[in-house]
Amino acid sequence: AEFGDEVSMAFESVEGRDFKPLAKEEAILLQHELLQRYRYSPFQMRLKDLEASHGRGTPALSVAVDELCMEVQAHVLPKYGLPTGQDGLEGLERALVTLDLDDEVCAVSNEVRLALGRLPRRKAEVELAATEEKEGGGMFDWGSLGVREADSIRQALVEYVFGGVSCRIFQQPISRDTTDAEATSSELWPAGLALAKYLEFNVTTMGRDSPAGLSVLELGAGTGLAGLSARALGARQVMFTDLKAALPWLRQNIALNERLGEDRAGG
């Protein structure tokens, strides 16, 4: 409750300020410019240093990443009529408030979040925040949405190493009380990890089930870890399939590991 109060106060502190509304095209350009800078190798190296110092997915890391982002945003936000520093960070959220339900803007925003090692913002959560009545939140209670995201991100990004190659995946642990069968695709299950380790064992022992040099098809991929491990272990190509509801998570994890083949080859 205390953390929620702090977040609400932060958003209320900029509510009365006059920020320039962003058109859809401006929002996309702004996000692309930030994305290009966030993907720059020196920035990514600093990001990894922060993860090592604060621990992946911790509240302390979230604060440190925000501070790092402000350095980059200081070069970008003024071009779009937004201030720098904490005011700019909060102003950007408020400037995007009427646009984040747009599929194109949401997709670019999630690319930015992915580059920062953060959980993609699911459209269902944005729609819920836009329609639910919250205490003092009005139509768009981004403070409450931020609290829910901060709560869920703590176990969202995990890393495994197969054959000396790192695989990183997003997952969303689900409630054991859920009745939605499709929700199971967002969590890594023990059987998926066991299969990935089995493939690694076959590579190291030259077993008959080694994926090295083969084309691999993963059915019901979920988070995609088994297929990603096969790629890390030398599979020539990997195809992933799952139900439609699972595809957003699966696509994000594939994008997060797009350099697996190059990393193994030393590229």
Short mmCIF file of C-alpha atoms in Angstrom, two decimals, residues 58-211:
data_model
loop_
_atom_site.label_atom_id
_atom_site.label_comp_id
_atom_site.label_asym_id
_atom_site.label_seq_id
_atom_site.Cartn_x
_atom_site.Cartn_y
_atom_site.Cartn_z
CA THR A 58 14.47 -6.17 -8.22
CA PRO A 59 12.85 -2.84 -7.27
CA ALA A 60 16.36 -1.38 -6.83
CA LEU A 61 17.21 -2.31 -10.41
CA SER A 62 14.02 -0.67 -11.68
CA VAL A 63 15.00 2.62 -10.01
CA ALA A 64 18.57 2.42 -11.33
CA VAL A 65 17.38 1.73 -14.88
CA ASP A 66 15.01 4.71 -14.72
CA GLU A 67 17.95 6.92 -13.74
CA LEU A 68 20.06 5.51 -16.59
CA CYS A 69 17.23 6.11 -19.06
CA MET A 70 16.95 9.74 -18.01
CA GLU A 71 20.46 10.34 -19.37
CA VAL A 72 19.32 9.11 -22.79
CA GLN A 73 15.94 10.82 -22.65
CA ALA A 74 17.61 14.17 -21.98
CA HIS A 75 18.80 14.12 -25.61
CA VAL A 76 15.42 13.12 -27.05
CA LEU A 77 12.43 14.42 -25.05
CA PRO A 78 13.04 18.18 -25.56
CA LYS A 79 12.66 17.65 -29.33
CA TYR A 80 9.06 16.68 -28.63
CA GLY A 81 8.23 19.44 -26.17
CA LEU A 82 8.84 17.40 -23.03
CA PRO A 83 11.16 18.30 -20.11
CA THR A 84 14.10 16.21 -18.95
CA GLY A 85 14.63 14.31 -15.69
CA GLN A 86 11.84 12.80 -13.61
CA ASP A 87 9.34 15.34 -14.94
CA GLY A 88 10.13 14.18 -18.47
CA LEU A 89 9.74 10.51 -17.55
CA GLU A 90 6.33 11.16 -16.01
CA GLY A 91 5.37 13.60 -18.75
CA LEU A 92 6.12 11.00 -21.41
CA GLU A 93 3.73 8.55 -19.74
CA ARG A 94 1.03 11.20 -19.59
CA ALA A 95 1.66 12.33 -23.19
CA LEU A 96 1.20 8.72 -24.36
CA VAL A 97 -1.85 8.09 -22.22
CA THR A 98 -4.38 8.41 -25.06
CA LEU A 99 -2.17 6.56 -27.56
CA ASP A 100 -1.05 3.42 -25.73
CA LEU A 101 -4.20 1.57 -26.76
CA ASP A 102 -3.15 1.97 -30.40
CA ASP A 103 -1.62 -1.30 -31.65
CA GLU A 104 1.32 0.37 -33.44
CA VAL A 105 2.24 2.62 -30.50
CA CYS A 106 1.87 -0.27 -28.06
CA ALA A 107 4.11 -2.50 -30.21
CA VAL A 108 6.90 0.10 -30.32
CA SER A 109 6.53 0.78 -26.60
CA ASN A 110 6.99 -2.92 -25.92
CA GLU A 111 10.13 -3.00 -28.08
CA VAL A 112 11.52 -0.23 -25.88
CA ARG A 113 10.59 -2.11 -22.71
CA LEU A 114 12.18 -5.27 -24.10
CA ALA A 115 15.43 -3.42 -24.83
CA LEU A 116 15.48 -2.42 -21.16
CA GLY A 117 14.91 -5.98 -19.98
CA ARG A 118 11.41 -5.17 -18.81
CA LEU A 119 8.17 -7.05 -19.11
CA PRO A 120 6.15 -6.14 -22.22
CA ARG A 121 2.98 -4.23 -21.38
CA ARG A 122 0.05 -6.42 -22.31
CA LYS A 123 -2.77 -4.63 -24.07
CA ALA A 124 -5.33 -6.28 -21.80
CA GLU A 125 -3.70 -4.62 -18.79
CA VAL A 126 -3.68 -1.24 -20.50
CA GLU A 127 -7.36 -1.61 -21.41
CA LEU A 128 -8.17 -2.64 -17.85
CA ALA A 129 -6.38 0.41 -16.47
CA ALA A 130 -8.29 2.57 -18.93
CA THR A 131 -11.73 1.31 -17.93
CA GLU A 132 -11.54 0.37 -14.25
CA GLU A 133 -12.46 2.97 -11.65
CA LYS A 134 -9.55 3.48 -9.25
CA GLU A 135 -9.18 5.67 -6.18
CA GLY A 136 -8.28 9.12 -7.46
CA GLY A 137 -7.04 7.63 -10.72
CA GLY A 138 -9.62 8.86 -13.16
CA MET A 139 -9.95 7.10 -16.49
CA PHE A 140 -6.26 6.23 -16.87
CA ASP A 141 -4.81 5.03 -13.58
CA TRP A 142 -1.22 4.55 -14.73
CA GLY A 143 -0.02 4.59 -11.12
CA SER A 144 -1.95 1.43 -10.33
CA LEU A 145 -0.84 -0.15 -13.61
CA GLY A 146 2.76 0.65 -12.71
CA VAL A 147 2.34 -1.04 -9.32
CA ARG A 148 0.95 -4.18 -10.93
CA GLU A 149 3.82 -4.25 -13.43
CA ALA A 150 6.43 -3.67 -10.71
CA ASP A 151 4.89 -6.53 -8.78
CA SER A 152 4.91 -8.93 -11.72
CA ILE A 153 8.34 -8.11 -13.14
CA ARG A 154 10.23 -9.50 -10.15
CA GLN A 155 10.16 -13.04 -11.56
CA ALA A 156 9.54 -12.16 -15.19
CA LEU A 157 13.01 -12.33 -16.75
CA VAL A 158 15.06 -15.49 -16.23
CA GLU A 159 18.29 -16.75 -17.77
CA TYR A 160 19.58 -20.25 -18.53
CA VAL A 161 22.86 -21.39 -20.06
CA PHE A 162 23.03 -24.27 -22.54
CA GLY A 163 26.32 -25.32 -24.08
CA GLY A 164 27.92 -22.13 -22.79
CA VAL A 165 25.30 -19.93 -24.51
CA SER A 166 22.88 -17.79 -22.50
CA CYS A 167 19.12 -17.94 -23.17
CA ARG A 168 16.92 -15.27 -21.57
CA ILE A 169 13.14 -15.55 -21.46
CA PHE A 170 10.23 -13.57 -20.12
CA GLN A 171 7.66 -15.53 -18.20
CA GLN A 172 4.58 -14.60 -16.20
CA PRO A 173 3.98 -16.96 -13.27
CA ILE A 174 0.27 -17.77 -13.21
CA SER A 175 -2.11 -18.22 -10.34
CA ARG A 176 -2.63 -21.87 -9.43
CA ASP A 177 -6.34 -21.04 -9.18
CA THR A 178 -6.63 -20.01 -12.83
CA THR A 179 -9.26 -21.70 -14.98
CA ASP A 180 -7.84 -20.32 -18.23
CA ALA A 181 -6.01 -23.16 -20.00
CA GLU A 182 -4.33 -20.77 -22.45
CA ALA A 183 -2.72 -18.85 -19.57
CA THR A 184 -0.36 -21.76 -18.96
CA SER A 185 1.71 -20.78 -22.00
CA SER A 186 3.16 -17.74 -20.22
CA GLU A 187 4.99 -19.77 -17.55
CA LEU A 188 8.01 -22.06 -17.91
CA TRP A 189 7.03 -25.50 -16.65
CA PRO A 190 9.50 -28.07 -15.20
CA ALA A 191 8.98 -30.37 -18.19
CA GLY A 192 10.15 -27.62 -20.57
CA LEU A 193 13.34 -27.07 -18.61
CA ALA A 194 13.89 -30.84 -18.34
CA LEU A 195 13.62 -31.17 -22.14
CA ALA A 196 16.13 -28.34 -22.68
CA LYS A 197 18.59 -30.01 -20.29
CA TYR A 198 18.03 -33.36 -22.01
CA LEU A 199 18.99 -31.80 -25.35
CA GLU A 200 22.12 -30.33 -23.76
CA PHE A 201 23.04 -33.73 -22.33
CA ASN A 202 22.73 -35.32 -25.78
CA VAL A 203 24.98 -32.66 -27.31
CA THR A 204 27.71 -33.09 -24.68
CA THR A 205 27.57 -36.91 -24.88
CA MET A 206 27.06 -37.02 -28.68
CA GLY A 207 23.73 -38.77 -28.07
CA ARG A 208 21.24 -39.71 -30.76
CA ASP A 209 18.84 -36.89 -29.77
CA SER A 210 21.35 -34.07 -30.23
CA PRO A 211 19.74 -31.13 -32.09
#
